[in-house]
Short mmCIF file of C-alpha atoms in Angstrom, two decimals:
data_model
loop_
_atom_site.label_atom_id
_atom_site.label_comp_id
_atom_site.label_asym_id
_atom_site.label_seq_id
_atom_site.Cartn_x
_atom_site.Cartn_y
_atom_site.Cartn_z
CA MET A 1 -3.76 46.95 22.87
CA LYS A 2 -5.40 46.45 19.50
CA LYS A 3 -2.94 48.84 17.84
CA ILE A 4 -0.01 46.99 19.36
CA LEU A 5 -1.30 43.69 17.98
CA VAL A 6 -1.77 45.28 14.55
CA LEU A 7 1.76 46.66 14.66
CA LEU A 8 3.18 43.26 15.63
CA GLY A 9 1.25 41.72 12.76
CA ILE A 10 2.66 44.23 10.29
CA MET A 11 6.20 43.66 11.55
CA THR A 12 5.82 39.90 11.27
CA ALA A 13 4.46 40.23 7.73
CA LEU A 14 7.39 42.41 6.72
CA ALA A 15 9.86 39.91 8.18
CA VAL A 16 8.25 37.06 6.25
CA LEU A 17 8.29 39.11 3.04
CA ALA A 18 11.98 39.87 3.56
CA ILE A 19 12.81 36.18 3.96
CA LEU A 20 10.73 35.29 0.90
CA ALA A 21 12.52 37.96 -1.12
CA ILE A 22 15.88 36.45 -0.14
CA LEU A 23 14.70 33.00 -1.12
CA LEU A 24 13.28 34.17 -4.44
CA PHE A 25 16.63 35.61 -5.51
CA LEU A 26 18.63 32.65 -4.21
CA ASP A 27 19.99 30.38 -6.93
CA ILE A 28 19.68 27.00 -5.23
CA ASN A 29 21.37 25.20 -8.15
CA ALA A 30 24.60 27.04 -7.38
CA HIS A 31 24.63 25.30 -4.01
CA LYS A 32 24.17 21.75 -5.33
CA PRO A 33 27.84 20.79 -4.73
CA LYS A 34 27.55 21.87 -1.09
CA ILE A 35 24.32 19.92 -0.69
CA GLU A 36 25.94 16.84 -2.24
CA THR A 37 28.95 17.13 0.08
CA ALA A 38 26.82 17.58 3.19
CA ALA A 39 24.58 14.62 2.25
CA ALA A 40 27.61 12.43 1.47
CA GLN A 41 29.16 13.19 4.85
CA ALA A 42 25.89 12.50 6.67
CA LEU A 43 25.23 9.18 4.88
CA GLY A 44 28.80 8.04 4.30
CA MET A 45 27.96 7.45 0.62
CA GLU A 46 28.37 9.08 -2.78
CA VAL A 47 25.51 11.50 -3.50
CA LYS A 48 24.91 13.12 -6.89
CA ILE A 49 22.11 15.53 -7.86
CA GLN A 50 21.75 15.11 -11.62
CA GLY A 51 18.50 17.03 -12.02
CA LYS A 52 17.43 20.54 -11.13
CA ALA A 53 17.19 21.94 -7.64
CA SER A 54 14.37 24.34 -6.86
CA LEU A 55 12.81 26.22 -3.96
CA ARG A 56 9.26 25.70 -2.85
CA LEU A 57 7.50 28.58 -1.07
CA PHE A 58 3.98 27.28 -0.67
CA PRO A 59 2.34 25.73 1.28
CA SER A 60 5.64 25.76 3.21
CA VAL A 61 9.26 26.54 2.51
CA GLY A 62 11.20 23.65 1.05
CA ILE A 63 13.77 22.40 -1.43
CA SER A 64 13.05 20.01 -4.28
CA LEU A 65 15.86 17.97 -5.84
CA ALA A 66 15.30 15.95 -9.02
CA ASP A 67 17.10 12.78 -10.10
CA VAL A 68 19.24 12.11 -7.03
CA ARG A 69 21.65 9.15 -7.20
CA LEU A 70 23.29 7.29 -4.30
CA ARG A 71 26.28 4.98 -4.70
CA ASN A 72 28.11 2.90 -2.11
CA ARG A 73 30.68 0.10 -2.16
CA GLY A 74 31.07 0.63 -5.91
CA THR A 75 27.43 -0.07 -6.77
CA ASP A 76 24.28 1.97 -7.39
CA LEU A 77 22.21 1.98 -4.21
CA ALA A 78 19.28 4.24 -5.04
CA GLN A 79 17.81 6.57 -7.64
CA LEU A 80 15.26 9.11 -6.46
CA GLY A 81 12.83 10.66 -8.92
CA VAL A 82 12.22 13.66 -6.68
CA LEU A 83 13.48 14.44 -3.19
CA GLN A 84 11.47 17.07 -1.32
CA VAL A 85 12.74 18.59 1.90
CA GLY A 86 10.54 20.90 4.01
CA LEU A 87 12.33 23.53 6.10
CA LYS A 88 11.44 25.88 8.93
CA LEU A 89 11.39 29.46 7.71
CA PHE A 90 13.09 31.54 10.40
CA PRO A 91 16.17 29.34 11.03
CA LEU A 92 17.15 30.02 7.40
CA LEU A 93 18.03 33.61 8.43
CA ARG A 94 20.68 32.14 10.72
CA ARG A 95 21.95 29.96 7.87
CA GLU A 96 20.55 26.92 9.70
CA ALA A 97 18.32 24.23 8.23
CA GLU A 98 15.70 22.57 10.39
CA VAL A 99 13.94 19.84 8.41
CA THR A 100 10.19 19.48 8.92
CA GLU A 101 9.34 17.11 6.06
CA PHE A 102 11.16 14.57 3.94
CA VAL A 103 9.47 12.99 0.89
CA LEU A 104 10.91 10.53 -1.62
CA GLU A 105 8.92 10.24 -4.85
CA LYS A 106 9.44 7.21 -7.07
CA PRO A 107 12.62 5.93 -5.39
CA ASP A 108 14.25 2.90 -7.01
CA VAL A 109 16.44 1.15 -4.43
CA GLN A 110 18.83 -1.70 -5.29
CA ILE A 111 19.99 -3.74 -2.28
CA VAL A 112 22.80 -6.15 -3.14
CA LYS A 113 24.36 -8.76 -0.89
CA GLY A 114 27.83 -9.57 -2.19
CA VAL A 115 29.53 -12.94 -2.28
CA ASP A 116 31.44 -11.77 0.82
CA GLY A 117 28.15 -11.49 2.75
CA LYS A 118 28.26 -7.71 2.92
CA PHE A 119 25.44 -5.42 1.77
CA ASN A 120 25.95 -2.47 -0.52
CA TYR A 121 24.37 -0.11 2.04
CA GLU A 122 27.04 -0.86 4.64
CA THR A 123 29.39 2.08 4.97
CA SER A 124 32.35 0.17 6.42
CA ALA A 125 33.49 -3.33 7.19
CA ARG A 126 31.80 -4.83 10.22
CA GLY A 127 34.01 -5.25 13.20
CA SER A 128 36.57 -2.72 12.01
CA LYS A 129 38.17 -0.61 14.70
CA PRO A 130 39.19 3.02 14.36
CA ALA A 131 42.84 3.92 14.62
CA PRO A 132 43.90 5.10 18.10
CA SER A 133 44.88 8.49 16.70
CA ALA A 134 41.43 8.95 15.16
CA PRO A 135 38.76 7.86 17.65
CA GLU A 136 35.13 7.55 16.52
CA LYS A 137 33.12 10.71 16.73
CA ALA A 138 29.41 10.90 17.05
CA ALA A 139 27.83 11.93 13.81
CA GLY A 140 25.14 14.56 13.69
CA THR A 141 21.61 13.34 14.16
CA LEU A 142 18.97 14.06 11.53
CA PHE A 143 15.46 14.33 12.95
CA VAL A 144 12.39 14.75 10.76
CA ARG A 145 8.92 14.98 12.20
CA LYS A 146 7.15 13.76 9.05
CA SER A 147 8.43 11.88 6.01
CA ALA A 148 7.11 9.62 3.27
CA ILE A 149 7.97 7.31 0.40
CA LYS A 150 5.63 7.35 -2.59
CA GLU A 151 5.50 4.91 -5.50
CA GLY A 152 8.73 3.23 -4.44
CA ARG A 153 10.45 0.19 -5.85
CA ILE A 154 12.97 -2.02 -4.03
CA ARG A 155 15.07 -4.72 -5.69
CA TYR A 156 17.14 -7.24 -3.74
CA LEU A 157 19.87 -9.51 -5.12
CA ASP A 158 22.01 -12.08 -3.34
CA ARG A 159 25.04 -12.54 -5.59
CA LYS A 160 26.09 -15.74 -3.82
CA THR A 161 22.79 -17.62 -4.14
CA GLY A 162 21.36 -15.74 -7.12
CA SER A 163 18.06 -15.19 -5.28
CA ARG A 164 16.07 -12.08 -6.11
CA MET A 165 13.15 -10.16 -4.65
CA ASP A 166 11.23 -7.22 -6.14
CA LEU A 167 8.89 -4.90 -4.24
CA ASP A 168 6.65 -2.61 -6.29
CA GLY A 169 4.22 0.10 -5.29
CA VAL A 170 5.86 0.87 -1.96
CA TYR A 171 4.21 3.56 0.16
CA LEU A 172 5.53 4.46 3.60
CA ALA A 173 4.26 7.25 5.86
CA VAL A 174 6.69 7.90 8.72
CA THR A 175 6.72 10.06 11.83
CA ASP A 176 9.64 10.97 14.10
CA LEU A 177 12.36 9.80 11.75
CA SER A 178 15.80 9.87 13.36
CA LEU A 179 19.08 9.03 11.64
CA GLY A 180 22.32 9.44 13.51
CA GLY A 181 25.03 7.75 15.52
CA LYS A 182 28.68 6.96 14.89
CA HIS A 183 30.37 7.16 11.53
CA GLY A 184 31.00 3.74 10.05
CA ALA A 185 27.97 2.05 11.62
CA ASP A 186 25.34 0.44 9.38
CA ILE A 187 22.64 2.89 8.40
CA LEU A 188 19.89 0.53 9.65
CA GLN A 189 21.45 0.46 13.13
CA ASN A 190 21.15 4.24 13.35
CA LEU A 191 17.57 4.44 12.08
CA SER A 192 14.51 5.06 14.26
CA PHE A 193 10.92 5.81 13.22
CA SER A 194 7.26 4.86 13.44
CA GLY A 195 5.20 4.40 10.32
CA ASN A 196 2.64 2.63 8.18
CA LEU A 197 3.68 0.58 5.17
CA ARG A 198 1.77 -0.47 2.05
CA VAL A 199 3.24 -2.60 -0.74
CA LYS A 200 1.27 -3.40 -3.87
CA GLU A 201 3.24 -6.53 -4.83
CA VAL A 202 6.28 -8.57 -3.83
CA LYS A 203 7.79 -11.13 -6.20
CA THR A 204 10.46 -13.66 -5.32
CA GLY A 205 11.02 -16.49 -7.77
CA ASP A 206 7.59 -17.87 -8.70
CA VAL A 207 5.93 -16.60 -5.51
CA SER A 208 3.87 -13.41 -5.53
CA LEU A 209 2.49 -11.52 -2.52
CA SER A 210 0.02 -8.65 -2.76
CA ASP A 211 -1.89 -6.06 -0.73
CA ILE A 212 0.73 -5.93 2.02
CA GLN A 213 0.00 -3.59 4.91
CA ALA A 214 1.91 -3.19 8.16
CA SER A 215 2.63 -0.91 11.07
CA VAL A 216 6.39 -0.56 11.55
CA LYS A 217 8.48 0.71 14.46
CA ALA A 218 12.27 0.90 14.38
CA ALA A 219 14.75 1.84 17.09
CA ASN A 220 18.47 1.14 17.48
CA GLY A 221 18.50 -1.50 14.76
CA ILE A 222 15.44 -3.40 16.03
CA PHE A 223 12.38 -3.46 13.76
CA HIS A 224 8.85 -4.43 14.89
CA VAL A 225 6.28 -5.11 12.17
CA ARG A 226 2.83 -5.60 13.70
CA PRO A 227 0.17 -6.10 12.63
CA PHE A 228 1.27 -7.43 9.26
CA THR A 229 -1.31 -8.46 6.65
CA MET A 230 -1.10 -9.64 3.05
CA ARG A 231 -2.65 -11.87 0.39
CA MET A 232 -0.84 -14.95 -0.93
CA PHE A 233 -1.98 -17.93 -3.02
CA GLY A 234 -5.54 -16.63 -2.86
CA GLY A 235 -5.57 -16.55 0.95
CA SER A 236 -5.34 -13.75 3.49
CA GLY A 237 -2.83 -13.64 6.31
CA GLN A 238 -2.04 -11.73 9.47
CA GLY A 239 0.85 -11.82 11.90
CA GLU A 240 3.95 -10.04 13.11
CA ILE A 241 7.69 -9.91 12.43
CA GLU A 242 10.58 -8.79 14.62
CA ALA A 243 14.07 -8.28 13.19
CA ASP A 244 17.09 -7.39 15.31
CA LEU A 245 19.85 -5.94 13.12
CA SER A 246 21.75 -4.33 15.97
CA LYS A 247 24.27 -7.18 16.26
CA PRO A 248 26.54 -8.88 13.71
CA ALA A 249 24.24 -11.95 13.75
CA THR A 250 20.76 -10.99 12.57
CA ALA A 251 17.85 -12.32 14.65
CA VAL A 252 14.35 -12.71 13.18
CA LYS A 253 11.06 -13.87 14.70
CA VAL A 254 8.01 -14.63 12.56
CA ARG A 255 4.51 -15.39 13.82
CA TYR A 256 1.96 -15.61 11.06
CA THR A 257 -1.23 -17.33 9.88
CA LEU A 258 -2.21 -17.57 6.21
CA SER A 259 -5.85 -18.65 6.10
CA ASN A 260 -7.78 -20.33 3.30
CA PHE A 261 -5.03 -20.19 0.69
CA ARG A 262 -5.53 -22.37 -2.37
CA ALA A 263 -3.43 -25.53 -2.43
CA GLU A 264 -3.39 -25.55 -6.24
CA GLU A 265 -1.85 -22.07 -6.36
CA ALA A 266 0.82 -22.99 -3.81
CA LEU A 267 1.72 -26.18 -5.71
CA SER A 268 1.91 -24.30 -9.00
CA VAL A 269 5.21 -22.86 -7.72
CA VAL A 270 6.85 -26.31 -8.08
CA SER A 271 4.53 -27.97 -10.59
CA ARG A 272 2.79 -26.92 -13.77
CA LYS A 273 -0.06 -29.30 -12.97
CA LYS A 274 -2.54 -28.29 -10.27
CA TYR A 275 -3.22 -31.83 -9.10
CA VAL A 276 -4.30 -30.99 -5.53
CA SER A 277 -6.88 -28.28 -4.90
CA GLY A 278 -8.80 -26.86 -1.99
CA PRO A 279 -8.45 -24.41 0.92
CA MET A 280 -5.65 -24.76 3.47
CA THR A 281 -4.27 -22.80 6.43
CA ILE A 282 -0.63 -22.53 7.46
CA SER A 283 0.73 -21.08 10.73
CA PRO A 284 4.50 -20.67 11.16
CA ASN A 285 5.86 -19.48 14.49
CA LEU A 286 9.62 -19.48 13.94
CA SER A 287 12.80 -17.75 15.04
CA PHE A 288 16.13 -17.50 13.19
CA ARG A 289 19.57 -16.15 14.08
CA GLY A 290 22.84 -15.98 12.19
CA LYS A 291 25.02 -14.40 9.55
CA GLY A 292 23.58 -15.52 6.24
CA THR A 293 20.89 -17.95 5.14
CA GLU A 294 22.76 -21.15 6.04
CA ALA A 295 23.38 -20.07 9.62
CA MET A 296 19.78 -18.98 9.99
CA MET A 297 18.50 -22.33 8.73
CA ARG A 298 20.69 -24.13 11.27
CA SER A 299 19.23 -21.99 14.06
CA MET A 300 15.58 -22.26 12.99
CA SER A 301 13.33 -23.08 15.94
CA GLY A 302 9.60 -23.00 16.69
CA THR A 303 6.50 -24.67 15.29
CA VAL A 304 4.74 -24.89 11.93
CA THR A 305 1.25 -26.21 11.26
CA LEU A 306 -0.57 -26.90 7.99
CA GLN A 307 -4.23 -27.91 7.89
CA GLY A 308 -6.78 -28.58 5.20
CA GLU A 309 -10.17 -30.22 4.70
CA ASN A 310 -12.02 -31.56 1.67
CA LEU A 311 -9.02 -31.41 -0.63
CA SER A 312 -9.40 -32.79 -4.14
CA VAL A 313 -6.64 -34.92 -5.69
CA GLN A 314 -6.81 -35.31 -9.46
CA GLY A 315 -5.12 -38.18 -11.29
CA MET A 316 -5.29 -40.96 -8.71
CA ASP A 317 -7.81 -42.85 -6.60
CA ILE A 318 -5.85 -43.18 -3.35
CA ASP A 319 -8.38 -45.52 -1.76
CA GLU A 320 -8.19 -47.90 -4.70
CA VAL A 321 -4.40 -47.77 -4.64
CA LEU A 322 -4.18 -48.54 -0.93
CA SER A 323 -6.81 -51.25 -1.14
CA LYS A 324 -4.52 -53.06 -3.59
CA ALA A 325 -1.29 -52.25 -1.80
CA GLU A 326 0.55 -55.35 -2.96
CA GLU A 327 -0.07 -54.39 -6.58
CA THR A 328 0.87 -50.71 -6.33
CA ARG A 329 4.63 -50.74 -6.62
CA ASN A 330 4.43 -48.98 -9.99
CA LEU A 331 1.98 -46.33 -8.86
CA ASN A 332 2.87 -42.93 -7.48
CA ILE A 333 1.19 -40.76 -4.83
CA ALA A 334 4.23 -38.61 -4.14
CA ASP A 335 2.22 -35.52 -4.95
CA VAL A 336 -0.04 -36.31 -1.98
CA GLY A 337 2.80 -37.49 0.24
CA ALA A 338 4.67 -34.26 -0.45
CA PHE A 339 2.14 -32.45 1.70
CA LEU A 340 3.05 -34.63 4.65
CA LEU A 341 6.78 -34.81 3.99
CA ALA A 342 7.35 -31.15 3.23
CA GLY A 343 4.13 -29.87 4.70
CA PRO A 344 4.53 -26.38 6.05
CA LEU A 345 8.31 -26.63 5.98
CA GLY A 346 8.45 -25.82 2.29
CA THR A 347 9.45 -27.67 -0.86
CA ALA A 348 13.10 -28.10 0.11
CA VAL A 349 12.57 -31.69 1.19
CA THR A 350 11.47 -32.74 -2.28
CA LYS A 351 14.20 -31.08 -4.34
CA GLY A 352 14.82 -32.90 -7.58
CA TYR A 353 11.41 -34.56 -7.65
CA GLN A 354 9.34 -34.00 -10.78
CA TYR A 355 5.90 -33.29 -9.38
CA GLY A 356 2.99 -34.77 -11.23
CA GLY A 357 5.17 -36.62 -13.72
CA THR A 358 3.28 -39.91 -13.52
CA TYR A 359 -0.19 -38.42 -13.22
CA ALA A 360 -0.47 -38.34 -16.99
CA ALA A 361 -0.54 -42.14 -16.89
CA SER A 362 -2.89 -42.34 -13.89
CA ARG A 363 -6.62 -41.98 -13.64
CA GLY A 364 -9.18 -41.32 -10.98
CA GLU A 365 -9.82 -38.75 -8.32
CA SER A 366 -9.55 -38.70 -4.55
CA ARG A 367 -10.82 -36.56 -1.73
CA ILE A 368 -8.77 -35.93 1.38
CA THR A 369 -11.32 -35.31 4.12
CA LYS A 370 -8.77 -33.93 6.57
CA LEU A 371 -5.06 -33.17 6.53
CA VAL A 372 -2.90 -32.09 9.48
CA SER A 373 0.85 -31.48 9.28
CA GLU A 374 2.22 -30.20 12.58
CA TRP A 375 5.97 -29.98 13.17
CA SER A 376 8.19 -28.75 15.97
CA VAL A 377 11.54 -27.28 14.93
CA ALA A 378 14.73 -27.00 16.99
CA ASN A 379 18.09 -25.88 15.57
CA GLY A 380 17.08 -26.67 12.00
CA LEU A 381 15.69 -30.15 12.83
CA ALA A 382 11.93 -30.59 12.30
CA GLU A 383 10.10 -33.39 14.10
CA ALA A 384 6.64 -34.65 13.13
CA ARG A 385 4.18 -34.09 15.99
CA ASP A 386 0.83 -34.67 14.32
CA VAL A 387 1.23 -35.47 10.63
CA ALA A 388 -1.54 -37.41 8.87
CA PHE A 389 -4.37 -37.28 6.36
CA ALA A 390 -7.56 -39.28 5.84
CA THR A 391 -9.60 -40.23 2.81
CA LYS A 392 -13.03 -41.85 2.77
CA LYS A 393 -11.53 -45.29 3.48
CA HIS A 394 -7.92 -44.87 4.61
CA ARG A 395 -5.68 -42.94 6.97
CA ILE A 396 -1.96 -42.29 6.39
CA ALA A 397 0.50 -40.87 8.92
CA ILE A 398 4.18 -39.93 9.18
CA ARG A 399 6.65 -40.04 12.04
CA GLY A 400 10.31 -39.00 12.14
CA LYS A 401 12.44 -35.95 11.53
CA LEU A 402 13.62 -33.70 8.73
CA ASP A 403 17.07 -32.10 8.89
CA ILE A 404 16.19 -28.83 7.18
CA ALA A 405 19.67 -27.34 7.56
CA GLY A 406 21.42 -30.52 6.38
CA GLU A 407 18.71 -31.32 3.79
CA ARG A 408 18.25 -34.92 4.91
CA PHE A 409 15.46 -37.29 5.92
CA VAL A 410 16.03 -38.62 9.45
CA ASP A 411 14.22 -41.96 9.89
CA ILE A 412 10.98 -40.79 8.32
CA THR A 413 8.36 -43.56 8.45
CA VAL A 414 5.13 -43.46 6.43
CA ALA A 415 2.33 -45.84 7.39
CA SER A 416 -1.19 -46.77 6.37
CA LEU A 417 -3.23 -47.19 9.55
CA ASP A 418 -6.03 -49.36 10.84
CA GLY A 419 -8.89 -48.05 12.95
CA LYS A 420 -6.79 -48.15 16.12
CA GLY A 421 -3.95 -46.13 14.65
CA CYS A 422 -1.68 -49.15 14.23
CA ALA A 423 0.47 -49.47 11.11
CA LYS A 424 -0.89 -51.97 8.58
CA ILE A 425 1.80 -51.26 6.01
CA SER A 426 4.78 -48.94 6.37
CA GLN A 427 8.09 -47.92 4.89
CA LYS A 428 11.05 -45.77 5.93
CA ILE A 429 12.74 -42.96 4.03
CA SER A 430 16.28 -41.78 4.82
CA GLY A 431 19.15 -39.94 3.17
CA PRO A 432 19.47 -36.59 1.40
CA PHE A 433 16.47 -34.75 0.05
CA ARG A 434 17.86 -34.82 -3.48
CA ASN A 435 18.55 -38.53 -3.51
CA PRO A 436 16.73 -40.33 -0.68
CA THR A 437 16.58 -44.08 -0.16
CA LEU A 438 13.60 -46.22 0.77
CA ASP A 439 14.68 -49.36 2.62
CA LYS A 440 17.77 -49.56 0.40
CA VAL A 441 15.66 -48.85 -2.69
CA SER A 442 16.28 -45.50 -4.37
CA MET A 443 13.05 -43.52 -4.46
CA LEU A 444 11.82 -39.97 -5.12
CA GLN A 445 14.67 -39.48 -7.57
CA SER A 446 12.40 -38.83 -10.50
CA ALA A 447 8.79 -39.05 -11.54
CA ALA A 448 9.43 -42.63 -12.66
CA ALA A 449 10.44 -43.74 -9.15
CA PRO A 450 7.16 -44.50 -7.39
CA LEU A 451 6.72 -43.28 -3.85
CA MET A 452 3.95 -45.83 -3.56
CA GLY A 453 6.65 -48.21 -2.40
CA LEU A 454 6.28 -46.33 0.89
CA PHE A 455 3.20 -48.40 1.42
CA GLU A 456 4.66 -51.73 0.40
CA GLN A 457 2.91 -54.31 2.53
CA THR A 458 4.96 -55.77 5.32
CA LYS A 459 4.97 -59.56 5.69
CA LYS A 460 4.16 -59.35 9.31
CA ILE A 461 0.50 -59.95 10.20
CA LEU A 462 -0.55 -57.95 13.24
CA THR A 463 -2.26 -59.83 16.01
CA PRO A 464 -5.95 -58.76 16.13
CA GLY A 465 -6.72 -56.45 19.02
CA GLU A 466 -3.08 -56.00 20.06
CA CYS A 467 -0.74 -53.39 18.62
CA LYS A 468 1.38 -50.41 19.50
CA PRO A 469 -0.36 -47.38 17.95
CA PHE A 470 1.73 -45.71 15.27
CA TYR A 471 -0.45 -42.59 15.34
CA THR A 472 -2.56 -40.99 18.09
CA GLY A 473 -3.08 -37.53 16.59
CA SER A 474 -6.08 -35.41 15.65
CA VAL A 475 -6.99 -37.02 12.31
CA ALA A 476 -9.77 -39.49 13.08
CA PRO A 477 -10.14 -42.81 11.22
CA PRO A 478 -12.64 -42.91 8.34
CA GLN A 479 -16.17 -43.87 9.31
#
């Protein structure tokens, strides 16, 4: 028995040596055109190997391709520093390639959304139908047990809006990668895998995210990202994302909490002056659906909450301003009000406003003891549910709606409250975000237009002990 095992071992060793000898004398560079053609047919894109191709024998058999370029729809889609493909040894004798490993080193991917709404990775027009004489055929399926992306970079450009996003230091370890389906379908709809993602930094405009980590699962065009963690504005966040790309209209769900981020860092995106500082927490739970950003904004639904305590406001004593409400028409607390107006819904509602412009002429400091900005969103329309803040002596609240999709104020009312939550002084804001009106008086148009008119005292004197509460939320009156 022992001799038989020894003989089998010798035979196996000789077979391996024979295969290795074949591989050693094989000029892989002579087969680059065939590799390019096969890859182009599998991906439906232009593939060019501009660097050298080489065989790897240890620790396993594989092929290494340097400087690989992908083009599609007339644009550069990706440049790969090195592409490594691991192969099973014995199938090579049958002129078959069974991939065991797939590694992309230093890939630089450029995703472009054209003015026509189509992405440069799409291999054919959506909704196109094959000719009757040439019915769709199922493409071959590529299955790889283990694959990875190392030191990747992804750049995104929307040519219609001009928006950009850069991802640097992308690492992705993937298992059970499957790519297949019908020719002409989007590559993302044919992609399935499970993996772990790390991204060193993401930049979009003036916003920077770092230390991103996530577990990702993809199947049939549906991507689940959970848990998802990152750092932003000095805070740490955790949540989950689901994106359904299997249909013409993309559907996205986001549930996330960013805890203890710094208000001054968030405001620095829209203002050079860090006039509000302190820790805050934001929790969006939103869903979107549509073709393009505008359609998604119109479909936005869910809830968003922003909370903060012991916030410092530099440049204005809010209590002093409100105590002299009749004399404050030339003062400006828009930088504080922006938290309540825009709150967690972003800075879109204050477009055109020059943040902090009048603070140079103001003095003093304020402390917001508690701030709550809770909104419900349905079909792009946000309604204030619990929106208020308190200082040591005053409490201010907001009611009304914001048309996020249409970029308009919808009967927003801002009020300074008494101890019972009744409005002592109030004012309404309506009209477009870029050029709103305040009771027929143009406000928020520039830093010289004081939002303090929001708190212009009404002539009506409330009857003591009797009123209809303007606010009944969670922000308690000052003691």
